[in-house]
GROMACS .gro file of C-alpha atoms in nm:
model
  174
    1UNK     CA    1   0.562   1.335   2.062
    2UNK     CA    2   0.556   1.153   2.391
    3UNK     CA    3   0.575   0.779   2.343
    4UNK     CA    4   0.735   0.803   1.999
    5UNK     CA    5   1.051   0.595   1.971
    6UNK     CA    6   1.208   0.741   1.660
    7UNK     CA    7   1.117   1.054   1.472
    8UNK     CA    8   1.262   1.124   1.130
    9UNK     CA    9   1.200   1.465   0.977
   10UNK     CA   10   1.272   1.531   0.611
   11UNK     CA   11   1.210   1.840   0.404
   12UNK     CA   12   1.144   1.769   0.042
   13UNK     CA   13   1.471   1.743  -0.143
   14UNK     CA   14   1.476   1.641  -0.507
   15UNK     CA   15   1.193   1.388  -0.482
   16UNK     CA   16   0.948   1.287  -0.207
   17UNK     CA   17   0.986   0.914  -0.276
   18UNK     CA   18   1.363   0.939  -0.233
   19UNK     CA   19   1.316   1.146   0.083
   20UNK     CA   20   1.082   0.878   0.216
   21UNK     CA   21   1.337   0.602   0.143
   22UNK     CA   22   1.611   0.797   0.324
   23UNK     CA   23   1.384   0.854   0.625
   24UNK     CA   24   1.282   0.486   0.634
   25UNK     CA   25   1.648   0.386   0.632
   26UNK     CA   26   1.720   0.618   0.924
   27UNK     CA   27   1.410   0.509   1.116
   28UNK     CA   28   1.436   0.134   1.083
   29UNK     CA   29   1.703   0.039   0.833
   30UNK     CA   30   1.452  -0.111   0.591
   31UNK     CA   31   1.081  -0.111   0.507
   32UNK     CA   32   1.024  -0.412   0.729
   33UNK     CA   33   1.236  -0.263   1.008
   34UNK     CA   34   1.041   0.062   1.012
   35UNK     CA   35   0.697  -0.094   0.972
   36UNK     CA   36   0.760  -0.380   1.216
   37UNK     CA   37   0.950  -0.203   1.491
   38UNK     CA   38   0.840  -0.262   1.850
   39UNK     CA   39   0.889   0.109   1.915
   40UNK     CA   40   0.650   0.371   1.777
   41UNK     CA   41   0.815   0.543   1.484
   42UNK     CA   42   0.717   0.859   1.301
   43UNK     CA   43   0.834   0.997   0.968
   44UNK     CA   44   0.746   1.355   0.877
   45UNK     CA   45   0.777   1.454   0.512
   46UNK     CA   46   0.756   1.832   0.511
   47UNK     CA   47   0.691   2.076   0.230
   48UNK     CA   48   0.519   1.813   0.018
   49UNK     CA   49   0.353   2.088  -0.185
   50UNK     CA   50   0.689   2.145  -0.353
   51UNK     CA   51   0.630   1.820  -0.542
   52UNK     CA   52   0.348   2.011  -0.711
   53UNK     CA   53   0.510   2.351  -0.744
   54UNK     CA   54   0.867   2.245  -0.828
   55UNK     CA   55   0.861   1.870  -0.889
   56UNK     CA   56   0.852   1.661  -1.200
   57UNK     CA   57   0.522   1.542  -1.339
   58UNK     CA   58   0.407   1.236  -1.152
   59UNK     CA   59   0.610   1.291  -0.836
   60UNK     CA   60   0.302   1.287  -0.612
   61UNK     CA   61   0.165   0.983  -0.801
   62UNK     CA   62   0.494   0.800  -0.745
   63UNK     CA   63   0.480   0.881  -0.374
   64UNK     CA   64   0.120   0.756  -0.350
   65UNK     CA   65   0.218   0.432  -0.527
   66UNK     CA   66   0.512   0.380  -0.290
   67UNK     CA   67   0.294   0.447   0.015
   68UNK     CA   68   0.031   0.202  -0.106
   69UNK     CA   69   0.303  -0.062  -0.155
   70UNK     CA   70   0.455   0.005   0.188
   71UNK     CA   71   0.136   0.010   0.386
   72UNK     CA   72  -0.006  -0.297   0.210
   73UNK     CA   73   0.276  -0.495   0.376
   74UNK     CA   74   0.241  -0.323   0.712
   75UNK     CA   75   0.171  -0.562   1.002
   76UNK     CA   76  -0.168  -0.498   1.165
   77UNK     CA   77   0.002  -0.402   1.492
   78UNK     CA   78   0.251  -0.166   1.326
   79UNK     CA   79   0.344   0.142   1.523
   80UNK     CA   80   0.488   0.319   1.220
   81UNK     CA   81   0.324   0.647   1.119
   82UNK     CA   82   0.383   0.896   0.840
   83UNK     CA   83   0.290   1.263   0.836
   84UNK     CA   84   0.277   1.436   0.500
   85UNK     CA   85   0.302   1.807   0.576
   86UNK     CA   86   0.213   2.083   0.332
   87UNK     CA   87   0.069   2.434   0.308
   88UNK     CA   88  -0.308   2.452   0.329
   89UNK     CA   89  -0.339   2.606  -0.017
   90UNK     CA   90  -0.254   2.262  -0.158
   91UNK     CA   91  -0.499   2.065   0.056
   92UNK     CA   92  -0.757   2.009  -0.218
   93UNK     CA   93  -0.502   1.889  -0.472
   94UNK     CA   94  -0.314   1.658  -0.236
   95UNK     CA   95  -0.632   1.535  -0.070
   96UNK     CA   96  -0.789   1.446  -0.405
   97UNK     CA   97  -0.484   1.242  -0.504
   98UNK     CA   98  -0.441   1.069  -0.168
   99UNK     CA   99  -0.810   0.985  -0.124
  100UNK     CA  100  -0.823   0.842  -0.476
  101UNK     CA  101  -0.507   0.634  -0.431
  102UNK     CA  102  -0.499   0.567  -0.054
  103UNK     CA  103  -0.847   0.618   0.093
  104UNK     CA  104  -0.790   0.383   0.386
  105UNK     CA  105  -0.468   0.558   0.486
  106UNK     CA  106  -0.575   0.920   0.468
  107UNK     CA  107  -0.648   1.104   0.793
  108UNK     CA  108  -0.666   1.479   0.845
  109UNK     CA  109  -0.488   1.661   1.122
  110UNK     CA  110  -0.511   2.037   1.108
  111UNK     CA  111  -0.259   2.223   1.320
  112UNK     CA  112  -0.384   2.518   1.516
  113UNK     CA  113  -0.190   2.842   1.535
  114UNK     CA  114   0.071   2.824   1.808
  115UNK     CA  115  -0.044   2.974   2.136
  116UNK     CA  116   0.165   3.206   2.350
  117UNK     CA  117   0.248   2.914   2.582
  118UNK     CA  118   0.339   2.688   2.288
  119UNK     CA  119   0.575   2.948   2.143
  120UNK     CA  120   0.751   2.976   2.481
  121UNK     CA  121   0.781   2.596   2.493
  122UNK     CA  122   0.932   2.582   2.145
  123UNK     CA  123   1.186   2.854   2.227
  124UNK     CA  124   1.283   2.716   2.567
  125UNK     CA  125   1.255   2.345   2.483
  126UNK     CA  126   1.618   2.284   2.387
  127UNK     CA  127   1.756   2.443   2.705
  128UNK     CA  128   1.531   2.236   2.932
  129UNK     CA  129   1.743   1.929   2.867
  130UNK     CA  130   2.076   1.953   3.049
  131UNK     CA  131   2.239   1.719   2.797
  132UNK     CA  132   2.127   1.929   2.498
  133UNK     CA  133   2.204   2.256   2.674
  134UNK     CA  134   2.556   2.141   2.767
  135UNK     CA  135   2.639   1.971   2.438
  136UNK     CA  136   2.542   2.272   2.228
  137UNK     CA  137   2.624   2.544   2.483
  138UNK     CA  138   2.272   2.686   2.464
  139UNK     CA  139   2.151   2.983   2.663
  140UNK     CA  140   1.805   3.128   2.613
  141UNK     CA  141   1.641   3.344   2.874
  142UNK     CA  142   1.280   3.330   2.979
  143UNK     CA  143   1.259   3.701   2.902
  144UNK     CA  144   1.363   3.642   2.542
  145UNK     CA  145   1.108   3.361   2.507
  146UNK     CA  146   0.839   3.593   2.646
  147UNK     CA  147   0.943   3.874   2.411
  148UNK     CA  148   0.932   3.643   2.110
  149UNK     CA  149   0.598   3.492   2.213
  150UNK     CA  150   0.443   3.838   2.252
  151UNK     CA  151   0.586   3.956   1.922
  152UNK     CA  152   0.468   3.652   1.727
  153UNK     CA  153   0.124   3.638   1.888
  154UNK     CA  154   0.061   3.995   1.772
  155UNK     CA  155   0.180   3.933   1.415
  156UNK     CA  156  -0.045   3.850   1.123
  157UNK     CA  157   0.204   3.617   0.957
  158UNK     CA  158   0.253   3.247   0.994
  159UNK     CA  159   0.374   3.211   1.351
  160UNK     CA  160   0.538   2.873   1.302
  161UNK     CA  161   0.725   2.984   0.991
  162UNK     CA  162   0.854   3.304   1.152
  163UNK     CA  163   0.951   3.111   1.464
  164UNK     CA  164   1.138   2.854   1.256
  165UNK     CA  165   1.331   3.129   1.073
  166UNK     CA  166   1.423   3.315   1.393
  167UNK     CA  167   1.537   3.002   1.576
  168UNK     CA  168   1.733   2.876   1.275
  169UNK     CA  169   1.917   3.208   1.246
  170UNK     CA  170   1.993   3.202   1.619
  171UNK     CA  171   2.126   2.847   1.586
  172UNK     CA  172   2.346   2.934   1.288
  173UNK     CA  173   2.487   3.245   1.454
  174UNK     CA  174   2.513   3.077   1.797
   0.00000   0.00000   0.00000
């Protein structure tokens, strides 16, 4: 995320449109602030598939309508970006909706499985910054990062998901 000014991450809460509004407020204070900022700004809406599996009818349609409204007003030089993240099993359903409603805004980015090196970077990332390390009293050894990278690279599960669970538990117990 080099070069990104502000990054707002939001897991789906009760409603993706509400989550988007909260993230916009945190990223720029308003629609115009987020879309017109001089700094690159990224909003990530994660677990969007839950709008299909757990949401009310029309939740994805409402999000598509709000995105169309937002991006219709976006200045041509806008540095604002939005990532809608979801499990691949829902690609066809979400893609069909987004291409029908927002064809000019839809771009695919498929994430590759994390490599051994990437897993080490994720594990050790927070302790590389002295400010973060000191503020949160973090200590993670290179040996632990290597152990975790080896373990996850040899698993058949979703590496990113397992890594997220392990690191979250470490953080909570820390």
